[in-house]
Amino acid sequence: MSGPREECGIVGVTSHRRAAEWVYLGLYALQHRGQESAGIVAANAGNALARRGMGLVAEVFDEASLERLEGTAAIGHNRYSTTGSPTLANAQPILVNYRDGFLAVAHNGNLVNARTLRTRLEDAGSIFQSTMDTEVLVHLIAASRQPSRDLAVLEALDQLAGAFSFLILTPDALYAARDPYGFRPLSVGRRGETIVVASETCALDLVGAQFEREVEPGEVIKVTPGGNVATLRHEPADVECMCVFEQIYFARPDSVVFGMSAADARRGMGRELAREHPANGDCVFSVPDSSNAAAAGFAEQSGLPLEHGLIRNHYIGRTFIQPAQDVRDFGVKIKYNPVTSVIKGQRVVIVDDSIVRGTTSGALVRLVREAGAEEVHLRIASPPLRHPCYYGIDIPKRSELVAAQMSSDEIAARVGADSLAYLSFDGLYRAVGARDRHCDACFSGNYRVSVEPGIDDKAAFEPTIATGIPSPLGQ
Ligand code: AMP
């Protein structure tokens, strides 16, 4: 099923002459949150039009397709490549027509009770068109007996459990909602009467919208024409579960996430790492770009010179052709190349943000040694990643997580590093703030919002008849 492994970026724009163009720009800024598919729904006087496609934002849209997406309000979605088979039927936003007009939904996160809700809805006659947990929300709103759409939206959201930041577009309003625990980020910006709601503030920056505030945990806001923003409900849970992995890896460093600059958070993690696990090296460098800020913090604290020891190729699109000949570590080599003049004869300290399967670290250590490094010390700016995520980050199951199987020393031996050390929980939270406000289940196994049984079962939502099911999404 597509549920537990979804990472996404969402953007909504209201009261703008060409809303879809701004959503396009916002999605472009949020491309790091999802590269599998992209989509926009634009609304024009009670009618809505969708375009969705597989691939990067710039591959899915061109001038002509954007022009067709006329309207003064729009929402968009980037979806991350998941472990399940990528399919257009799972691209978002979802767009349906029901008795109250159109309804478009974009979701970032993962619902941990989607299977239960879906079974209940199917028993009552709902026909699902995708394998996405998100589709549950559409059915709940459509099935609601509440007298107004506002109340139907609130009632539907009430039934969901897990991690969600939602954008819901209807003929008269854009709703934006964050789950009561606040797992995923969602920010509101403004430029004149135009309101922009986006997963990360870097999307606001690109369109010149001024950051106003975050949607609060448990808050549902309603944006109506003319730039009016009203809180429909604000009922946070008694604990906060802000995803600490957003600060460690997922968010762009130029974004302010959960009230803190992700760049500052990572720099702090790097400083703490250097304090906890100094290394006898001649220089330090990052694995660009995700650990740039952490490496800068490590250098600052340790006094070691910060170098650019690895260069990253940014232009690996979906269409890249892998040569038939076997090239060892090709997947990593195509992305990173060592700078021999920086590395040769040096004792190098490589700072990375995390180790998942350990493939990258192993290949990088080999590359850096081949470039002549005397010693290679790996420093990881987060604790060992040992558990899957059920709240919207793509982290594989335990058997694939190297730190769930081996100690740091064993991992060091396996990847061929002279030493390897991870940041402690204390160090992490000295950098990002209170631990009890964060979710760190992927590191600790402490799942503070319980998950329905069988959520790991990838086949859970797969249709029994795989073909011939029309997508509700059209093109
Ligand atoms: P691996 O080779 O599996 O150990 O991958 C490790 C690298 O993947 C880390 O250095 C991260 O920069 C990156 N990474 C960590 N978490 C994720 C994720 N959820 N999705 C994609 N890449 C990730």
Short mmCIF file of C-alpha atoms in Angstrom, two decimals, residues 17-467:
data_model
loop_
_atom_site.label_atom_id
_atom_site.label_comp_id
_atom_site.label_asym_id
_atom_site.label_seq_id
_atom_site.Cartn_x
_atom_site.Cartn_y
_atom_site.Cartn_z
CA ARG A 17 -5.29 35.96 -10.94
CA ARG A 18 -3.19 32.98 -12.03
CA ALA A 19 -3.21 30.84 -8.90
CA ALA A 20 -1.89 27.74 -10.68
CA GLU A 21 1.31 29.57 -11.66
CA TRP A 22 2.11 30.33 -8.04
CA VAL A 23 1.28 26.81 -7.01
CA TYR A 24 3.64 25.60 -9.73
CA LEU A 25 6.41 27.80 -8.31
CA GLY A 26 5.66 26.60 -4.80
CA LEU A 27 5.83 22.97 -5.89
CA TYR A 28 9.10 23.68 -7.63
CA ALA A 29 10.53 24.99 -4.34
CA LEU A 30 9.21 21.86 -2.60
CA GLN A 31 10.54 19.41 -5.16
CA HIS A 32 12.81 17.82 -2.53
CA ARG A 33 9.67 16.60 -0.70
CA GLY A 34 8.57 14.40 -3.57
CA GLN A 35 9.78 13.52 -7.04
CA GLU A 36 7.50 10.72 -8.14
CA SER A 37 4.51 12.71 -9.30
CA ALA A 38 3.18 16.24 -9.29
CA GLY A 39 -0.28 17.70 -9.69
CA ILE A 40 -2.30 20.89 -9.54
CA VAL A 41 -6.04 21.48 -9.26
CA ALA A 42 -7.20 24.99 -10.16
CA ALA A 43 -10.65 26.37 -9.45
CA ASN A 44 -12.55 28.83 -11.53
CA ALA A 45 -16.07 29.94 -10.61
CA GLY A 46 -17.29 26.64 -9.27
CA ASN A 47 -15.42 24.51 -11.79
CA ALA A 48 -12.16 22.77 -11.18
CA LEU A 49 -9.57 21.37 -13.50
CA ALA A 50 -6.74 18.98 -12.64
CA ARG A 51 -3.44 18.07 -14.18
CA ARG A 52 -1.31 15.34 -12.71
CA GLY A 53 1.62 13.46 -14.05
CA MET A 54 4.55 11.26 -13.17
CA GLY A 55 7.90 12.91 -12.64
CA LEU A 56 9.30 16.25 -11.57
CA VAL A 57 7.23 19.43 -11.48
CA ALA A 58 9.03 20.86 -14.50
CA GLU A 59 8.42 17.63 -16.43
CA VAL A 60 4.70 17.48 -15.65
CA PHE A 61 3.85 21.10 -16.48
CA ASP A 62 4.67 23.33 -19.40
CA GLU A 63 3.39 26.77 -20.32
CA ALA A 64 0.40 25.44 -22.22
CA SER A 65 -0.75 23.10 -19.46
CA LEU A 66 -0.38 25.81 -16.83
CA GLU A 67 -2.35 28.22 -18.96
CA ARG A 68 -5.22 25.78 -19.14
CA LEU A 69 -5.34 25.65 -15.33
CA GLU A 70 -7.26 28.89 -15.09
CA GLY A 71 -8.60 30.09 -11.80
CA THR A 72 -8.07 32.28 -8.78
CA ALA A 73 -7.51 29.42 -6.34
CA ALA A 74 -5.41 26.30 -6.71
CA ILE A 75 -3.73 23.55 -4.72
CA GLY A 76 -0.80 21.35 -5.67
CA HIS A 77 1.06 18.28 -4.52
CA ASN A 78 4.44 16.61 -4.99
CA ARG A 79 4.65 12.95 -4.15
CA TYR A 80 7.77 11.09 -3.14
CA SER A 81 8.87 7.96 -4.89
CA THR A 82 7.61 5.20 -2.64
CA THR A 83 8.52 1.57 -2.24
CA GLY A 84 5.18 0.61 -3.80
CA SER A 85 4.73 0.68 -7.53
CA PRO A 86 4.36 4.27 -8.69
CA THR A 87 1.12 4.90 -10.48
CA LEU A 88 -0.76 7.89 -11.78
CA ALA A 89 -3.88 6.76 -9.92
CA ASN A 90 -2.03 7.63 -6.72
CA ALA A 91 -0.99 11.09 -7.84
CA GLN A 92 -2.59 14.01 -6.03
CA PRO A 93 -4.45 16.31 -5.61
CA ILE A 94 -7.53 14.11 -5.64
CA LEU A 95 -10.42 15.83 -7.43
CA VAL A 96 -14.03 14.64 -7.21
CA ASN A 97 -17.47 16.08 -7.77
CA TYR A 98 -20.15 15.41 -5.19
CA ARG A 99 -23.50 16.93 -4.28
CA ASP A 100 -21.90 20.18 -3.04
CA GLY A 101 -19.73 20.74 -6.11
CA PHE A 102 -16.09 19.85 -6.52
CA LEU A 103 -13.73 18.79 -3.77
CA ALA A 104 -9.95 18.69 -4.19
CA VAL A 105 -7.57 17.32 -1.56
CA ALA A 106 -3.79 17.32 -1.14
CA HIS A 107 -2.22 15.50 1.79
CA ASN A 108 1.19 15.32 3.43
CA GLY A 109 1.55 12.67 6.09
CA ASN A 110 0.13 9.25 6.77
CA LEU A 111 -3.14 8.21 8.36
CA VAL A 112 -2.66 5.37 10.82
CA ASN A 113 -6.33 4.31 10.86
CA ALA A 114 -6.97 4.51 7.11
CA ARG A 115 -7.58 0.80 6.70
CA THR A 116 -10.24 0.70 9.39
CA LEU A 117 -12.00 3.77 8.00
CA ARG A 118 -11.81 2.46 4.48
CA THR A 119 -13.33 -0.89 5.41
CA ARG A 120 -16.17 0.89 7.19
CA LEU A 121 -16.79 3.17 4.19
CA GLU A 122 -16.63 0.28 1.73
CA ASP A 123 -19.11 -1.67 3.83
CA ALA A 124 -21.44 1.32 3.49
CA GLY A 125 -21.05 1.35 -0.27
CA SER A 126 -18.09 3.67 -1.00
CA ILE A 127 -16.14 2.78 -4.11
CA PHE A 128 -12.47 3.68 -3.81
CA GLN A 129 -10.51 4.58 -6.91
CA SER A 130 -6.97 4.67 -5.57
CA THR A 131 -4.79 2.94 -2.99
CA MET A 132 -4.14 6.20 -1.15
CA ASP A 133 -5.07 6.67 2.49
CA THR A 134 -5.94 10.25 1.53
CA GLU A 135 -9.00 9.15 -0.42
CA VAL A 136 -10.67 8.25 2.88
CA LEU A 137 -11.05 11.95 3.69
CA VAL A 138 -12.92 12.62 0.45
CA HIS A 139 -15.43 9.87 1.21
CA LEU A 140 -15.88 11.02 4.80
CA ILE A 141 -16.69 14.56 3.69
CA ALA A 142 -19.07 13.37 0.97
CA ALA A 143 -20.83 10.97 3.33
CA SER A 144 -21.26 13.53 6.10
CA ARG A 145 -24.80 14.49 7.11
CA GLN A 146 -23.69 17.80 8.62
CA PRO A 147 -25.68 20.84 7.50
CA SER A 148 -22.69 22.85 6.20
CA ARG A 149 -19.46 22.11 4.40
CA ASP A 150 -17.45 23.61 7.24
CA LEU A 151 -19.01 21.15 9.66
CA ALA A 152 -18.61 18.25 7.23
CA VAL A 153 -14.90 19.02 6.86
CA LEU A 154 -14.45 19.24 10.64
CA GLU A 155 -16.39 16.03 11.20
CA ALA A 156 -14.33 14.18 8.59
CA LEU A 157 -11.02 15.43 9.99
CA ASP A 158 -12.13 14.39 13.47
CA GLN A 159 -12.20 10.76 12.42
CA LEU A 160 -8.63 10.67 11.17
CA ALA A 161 -5.71 9.47 13.25
CA GLY A 162 -2.05 9.89 12.48
CA ALA A 163 -0.02 12.52 10.71
CA PHE A 164 -1.60 14.97 8.34
CA SER A 165 -1.27 18.36 6.85
CA PHE A 166 -4.19 18.79 4.46
CA LEU A 167 -5.24 21.30 1.86
CA ILE A 168 -8.89 21.02 0.82
CA LEU A 169 -10.17 23.19 -2.01
CA THR A 170 -13.91 23.73 -2.55
CA PRO A 171 -15.87 26.21 -4.72
CA ASP A 172 -15.90 28.85 -1.97
CA ALA A 173 -12.94 28.21 0.30
CA LEU A 174 -9.54 26.69 0.86
CA TYR A 175 -9.26 24.74 4.10
CA ALA A 176 -5.86 23.99 5.63
CA ALA A 177 -5.54 21.56 8.51
CA ARG A 178 -2.81 20.12 10.69
CA ASP A 179 -3.27 17.04 12.83
CA PRO A 180 -3.60 17.63 16.58
CA TYR A 181 -0.04 16.41 17.21
CA GLY A 182 1.53 18.63 14.58
CA PHE A 183 3.64 15.91 12.93
CA ARG A 184 4.10 17.68 9.60
CA PRO A 185 4.78 21.37 8.99
CA LEU A 186 2.38 23.79 7.28
CA SER A 187 2.89 27.54 6.98
CA VAL A 188 0.73 30.46 5.91
CA GLY A 189 2.07 33.41 3.93
CA ARG A 190 0.51 36.47 2.40
CA ARG A 191 1.19 38.88 -0.42
CA GLY A 192 -1.55 41.49 -0.52
CA GLU A 193 -4.82 39.61 -0.69
CA THR A 194 -3.16 36.47 -1.96
CA ILE A 195 -2.77 33.76 0.67
CA VAL A 196 -0.23 30.98 0.20
CA VAL A 197 -0.26 27.88 2.40
CA ALA A 198 2.72 25.57 1.96
CA SER A 199 4.56 22.69 3.60
CA GLU A 200 7.66 24.81 3.94
CA THR A 201 8.50 28.48 4.02
CA CYS A 202 10.95 28.15 1.09
CA ALA A 203 7.83 27.95 -1.12
CA LEU A 204 6.59 31.27 0.27
CA ASP A 205 9.97 32.87 -0.40
CA LEU A 206 9.94 31.97 -4.06
CA VAL A 207 6.63 33.74 -4.75
CA GLY A 208 7.46 36.70 -2.52
CA ALA A 209 4.79 35.91 0.07
CA GLN A 210 5.47 37.12 3.58
CA PHE A 211 5.45 34.40 6.23
CA GLU A 212 2.54 35.05 8.60
CA ARG A 213 2.39 32.01 10.83
CA GLU A 214 2.20 28.24 10.99
CA VAL A 215 -1.09 26.42 10.97
CA GLU A 216 -1.11 25.24 14.60
CA PRO A 217 -1.37 21.57 15.62
CA GLY A 218 -5.07 20.71 15.70
CA GLU A 219 -6.01 23.86 13.84
CA VAL A 220 -8.26 24.04 10.80
CA ILE A 221 -8.22 27.34 8.95
CA LYS A 222 -10.55 28.53 6.24
CA VAL A 223 -9.29 30.93 3.62
CA THR A 224 -11.90 32.82 1.61
CA PRO A 225 -11.59 35.32 -1.25
CA GLY A 226 -10.06 38.67 -0.43
CA GLY A 227 -7.37 37.18 1.80
CA ASN A 228 -9.61 36.34 4.74
CA VAL A 229 -8.16 33.72 7.06
CA ALA A 230 -10.36 32.39 9.86
CA THR A 231 -9.70 29.67 12.41
CA LEU A 232 -12.55 27.15 12.31
CA ARG A 233 -11.19 25.06 15.12
CA HIS A 234 -8.07 24.83 17.26
CA GLU A 235 -7.93 21.66 19.33
CA PRO A 236 -4.36 20.48 19.83
CA ALA A 237 -3.58 17.14 21.47
CA ASP A 238 -2.05 17.27 24.92
CA VAL A 239 1.31 16.29 23.46
CA GLU A 240 3.15 17.63 20.44
CA CYS A 241 4.85 15.29 17.96
CA MET A 242 6.76 17.51 15.57
CA CYS A 243 8.79 15.25 13.30
CA VAL A 244 12.43 15.68 14.24
CA PHE A 245 13.49 14.12 10.93
CA GLU A 246 12.15 17.23 9.15
CA GLN A 247 14.89 19.18 10.95
CA ILE A 248 17.54 16.49 10.45
CA TYR A 249 17.08 15.73 6.77
CA PHE A 250 13.77 16.26 5.10
CA ALA A 251 13.05 19.99 5.07
CA ARG A 252 15.10 22.37 2.98
CA PRO A 253 17.67 24.15 5.16
CA ASP A 254 16.43 27.57 4.04
CA SER A 255 12.99 26.78 5.49
CA VAL A 256 11.79 27.72 8.93
CA VAL A 257 10.22 24.55 10.27
CA PHE A 258 8.27 24.37 13.54
CA GLY A 259 9.46 27.87 14.34
CA MET A 260 13.15 27.09 13.82
CA SER A 261 15.47 27.56 10.86
CA ALA A 262 16.35 24.08 9.61
CA ALA A 263 19.83 25.37 8.76
CA ASP A 264 20.35 26.55 12.35
CA ALA A 265 19.01 23.28 13.72
CA ARG A 266 21.44 21.28 11.58
CA ARG A 267 24.37 23.53 12.40
CA GLY A 268 23.58 22.99 16.06
CA MET A 269 23.48 19.22 15.53
CA GLY A 270 26.92 19.41 13.89
CA ARG A 271 28.33 21.40 16.83
CA GLU A 272 26.89 18.94 19.33
CA LEU A 273 28.30 16.05 17.31
CA ALA A 274 31.79 17.58 17.38
CA ARG A 275 31.50 18.09 21.14
CA GLU A 276 30.38 14.50 21.73
CA HIS A 277 32.56 12.74 19.19
CA PRO A 278 35.62 14.75 18.20
CA ALA A 279 37.80 13.18 15.51
CA ASN A 280 41.50 13.34 14.83
CA GLY A 281 41.29 14.66 11.33
CA ASP A 282 42.88 17.23 9.05
CA CYS A 283 39.64 18.50 7.52
CA VAL A 284 35.90 18.00 7.60
CA PHE A 285 33.36 17.93 4.78
CA SER A 286 29.70 17.16 4.15
CA VAL A 287 27.87 14.76 1.89
CA PRO A 288 26.22 17.53 -0.10
CA ASP A 289 23.66 18.94 0.18
CA SER A 290 21.78 17.39 3.06
CA SER A 291 24.59 17.60 5.61
CA ASN A 292 26.17 20.92 4.57
CA ALA A 293 24.91 22.80 7.62
CA ALA A 294 25.80 19.99 10.04
CA ALA A 295 29.35 19.83 8.62
CA ALA A 296 29.68 23.60 9.05
CA GLY A 297 28.65 23.21 12.70
CA PHE A 298 31.13 20.38 13.19
CA ALA A 299 33.93 22.46 11.67
CA GLU A 300 33.03 25.47 13.78
CA GLN A 301 33.07 23.50 17.02
CA SER A 302 36.11 21.34 16.26
CA GLY A 303 38.24 24.04 14.65
CA LEU A 304 38.95 21.73 11.68
CA PRO A 305 38.92 23.41 8.27
CA LEU A 306 35.67 22.93 6.33
CA GLU A 307 36.35 21.64 2.83
CA HIS A 308 34.35 20.61 -0.20
CA GLY A 309 35.54 17.05 -0.51
CA LEU A 310 32.61 15.68 -2.47
CA ILE A 311 30.87 17.27 -5.43
CA ARG A 312 27.31 16.38 -6.18
CA ASN A 313 25.75 16.12 -9.61
CA HIS A 314 22.29 17.65 -9.34
CA TYR A 315 21.03 16.75 -12.78
CA ILE A 316 20.10 13.12 -12.44
CA GLY A 317 16.59 13.07 -13.84
CA ARG A 318 14.24 10.16 -14.18
CA THR A 319 15.39 9.45 -17.70
CA PHE A 320 19.01 8.79 -16.80
CA ILE A 321 20.25 5.73 -18.62
CA GLN A 322 22.30 3.34 -16.54
CA PRO A 323 25.09 1.82 -18.63
CA ALA A 324 24.99 -1.89 -19.20
CA GLN A 325 28.55 -2.46 -17.93
CA ASP A 326 28.89 -3.13 -14.25
CA VAL A 327 30.37 -0.15 -12.46
CA ARG A 328 30.92 -0.67 -8.77
CA ASP A 329 28.94 1.75 -6.56
CA PHE A 330 27.43 3.29 -9.67
CA GLY A 331 24.36 4.63 -7.86
CA VAL A 332 26.53 6.68 -5.50
CA LYS A 333 29.25 7.54 -8.06
CA ILE A 334 26.76 9.11 -10.41
CA LYS A 335 25.73 11.42 -7.58
CA TYR A 336 29.04 12.17 -5.84
CA ASN A 337 32.62 12.56 -6.97
CA PRO A 338 35.53 13.12 -4.58
CA VAL A 339 37.85 16.11 -4.97
CA THR A 340 41.24 14.39 -4.98
CA SER A 341 43.27 17.54 -4.26
CA VAL A 342 41.31 18.05 -1.03
CA ILE A 343 41.40 14.43 0.08
CA LYS A 344 44.75 12.96 -0.93
CA GLY A 345 46.96 12.15 2.07
CA GLN A 346 44.45 13.65 4.51
CA ARG A 347 42.68 12.26 7.55
CA VAL A 348 39.15 13.24 6.61
CA VAL A 349 36.02 13.61 8.73
CA ILE A 350 32.83 13.11 6.73
CA VAL A 351 29.65 14.42 8.32
CA ASP A 352 26.38 12.92 7.07
CA ASP A 353 22.86 13.55 8.33
CA SER A 354 21.80 9.91 8.69
CA ILE A 355 22.51 6.34 7.71
CA VAL A 356 19.56 4.34 6.41
CA ARG A 357 20.65 1.12 4.73
CA GLY A 358 24.33 1.98 4.83
CA THR A 359 24.78 1.74 1.08
CA THR A 360 25.75 5.38 0.63
CA SER A 361 28.27 5.38 3.48
CA GLY A 362 29.99 2.21 2.24
CA ALA A 363 30.34 3.52 -1.29
CA LEU A 364 31.48 6.97 -0.15
CA VAL A 365 34.17 5.56 2.10
CA ARG A 366 35.48 3.51 -0.82
CA LEU A 367 35.42 6.53 -3.14
CA VAL A 368 37.24 8.71 -0.64
CA ARG A 369 39.86 6.04 0.03
CA GLU A 370 40.40 5.59 -3.71
CA ALA A 371 40.99 9.36 -3.85
CA GLY A 372 43.86 8.87 -1.40
CA ALA A 373 42.44 9.57 2.07
CA GLU A 374 44.74 8.36 4.87
CA GLU A 375 41.93 7.93 7.36
CA VAL A 376 38.14 8.23 7.08
CA HIS A 377 36.06 9.15 10.11
CA LEU A 378 32.28 9.15 9.73
CA ARG A 379 30.18 11.37 11.97
CA ILE A 380 26.39 11.14 11.76
CA ALA A 381 24.38 14.17 12.86
CA SER A 382 21.45 12.14 14.22
CA PRO A 383 20.99 9.04 16.41
CA PRO A 384 20.98 5.54 14.87
CA LEU A 385 17.90 5.06 12.66
CA ARG A 386 16.34 1.81 13.86
CA HIS A 387 12.58 1.90 13.24
CA PRO A 388 10.20 2.54 10.36
CA CYS A 389 8.07 5.68 10.23
CA TYR A 390 4.27 5.43 10.14
CA TYR A 391 3.76 9.16 10.10
CA GLY A 392 4.84 10.09 6.61
CA ILE A 393 8.60 9.71 6.17
CA ASP A 394 9.96 7.06 3.84
CA ILE A 395 12.04 4.89 6.15
CA PRO A 396 12.28 1.20 5.29
CA LYS A 397 11.43 -1.69 7.58
CA ARG A 398 13.73 -2.71 10.41
CA SER A 399 15.36 -5.56 8.56
CA GLU A 400 16.71 -3.04 6.02
CA LEU A 401 17.94 -0.50 8.56
CA VAL A 402 21.59 -1.19 9.19
CA ALA A 403 21.56 0.36 12.69
CA ALA A 404 18.73 -1.99 13.71
CA GLN A 405 21.05 -4.91 12.94
CA MET A 406 24.51 -3.75 13.97
CA SER A 407 26.38 -1.65 16.53
CA SER A 408 28.25 1.50 15.47
CA ASP A 409 31.55 -0.39 15.51
CA GLU A 410 30.12 -3.14 13.35
CA ILE A 411 28.75 -0.57 10.90
CA ALA A 412 32.15 1.17 10.84
CA ALA A 413 33.78 -2.16 9.98
CA ARG A 414 31.20 -2.90 7.33
CA VAL A 415 31.49 0.45 5.59
CA GLY A 416 35.25 0.48 6.00
CA ALA A 417 35.52 3.63 8.15
CA ASP A 418 38.30 4.12 10.71
CA SER A 419 35.69 5.37 13.16
CA LEU A 420 31.97 6.06 13.14
CA ALA A 421 29.86 7.88 15.73
CA TYR A 422 26.28 9.08 15.99
CA LEU A 423 24.80 12.12 17.71
CA SER A 424 23.07 11.25 21.01
CA PHE A 425 19.44 12.09 21.79
CA ASP A 426 20.67 14.66 24.32
CA GLY A 427 22.85 16.29 21.70
CA LEU A 428 20.03 16.28 19.16
CA TYR A 429 17.62 17.98 21.53
CA ARG A 430 20.18 20.50 22.71
CA ALA A 431 20.16 21.57 19.06
CA VAL A 432 16.41 21.49 18.30
CA GLY A 433 14.67 22.04 21.63
CA ALA A 434 12.41 20.02 23.90
CA ARG A 435 12.30 16.29 23.26
CA ASP A 436 8.74 15.96 24.52
CA ARG A 437 7.55 18.25 21.73
CA HIS A 438 9.03 16.01 19.03
CA CYS A 439 8.38 12.64 17.45
CA ASP A 440 11.55 10.57 17.17
CA ALA A 441 9.93 7.14 16.69
CA CYS A 442 12.31 6.30 13.83
CA PHE A 443 15.22 6.57 16.28
CA SER A 444 13.62 5.49 19.56
CA GLY A 445 10.73 3.21 18.52
CA ASN A 446 8.47 5.36 20.70
CA TYR A 447 5.30 5.60 18.59
CA ARG A 448 3.23 8.07 20.53
CA VAL A 449 0.18 7.76 18.29
CA SER A 450 -0.81 4.12 18.06
CA VAL A 451 -0.89 2.48 14.70
CA GLU A 452 -3.54 0.03 13.47
CA PRO A 453 -2.40 -3.58 13.05
CA GLY A 454 -1.30 -4.54 9.58
CA ILE A 455 -0.09 -1.07 8.62
CA ASP A 456 3.14 -2.64 7.41
CA ASP A 457 1.24 -4.82 4.98
CA LYS A 458 1.99 -3.24 1.63
CA ALA A 459 -0.86 -5.09 -0.05
CA ALA A 460 -3.46 -3.63 2.30
CA PHE A 461 -5.05 -1.25 -0.17
CA GLU A 462 -4.01 -2.82 -3.44
CA PRO A 463 -7.08 -3.40 -5.60
CA THR A 464 -7.87 -7.02 -6.39
CA ILE A 465 -8.55 -6.06 -10.00
CA ALA A 466 -5.52 -4.08 -10.98
CA THR A 467 -6.65 -2.93 -14.38
#
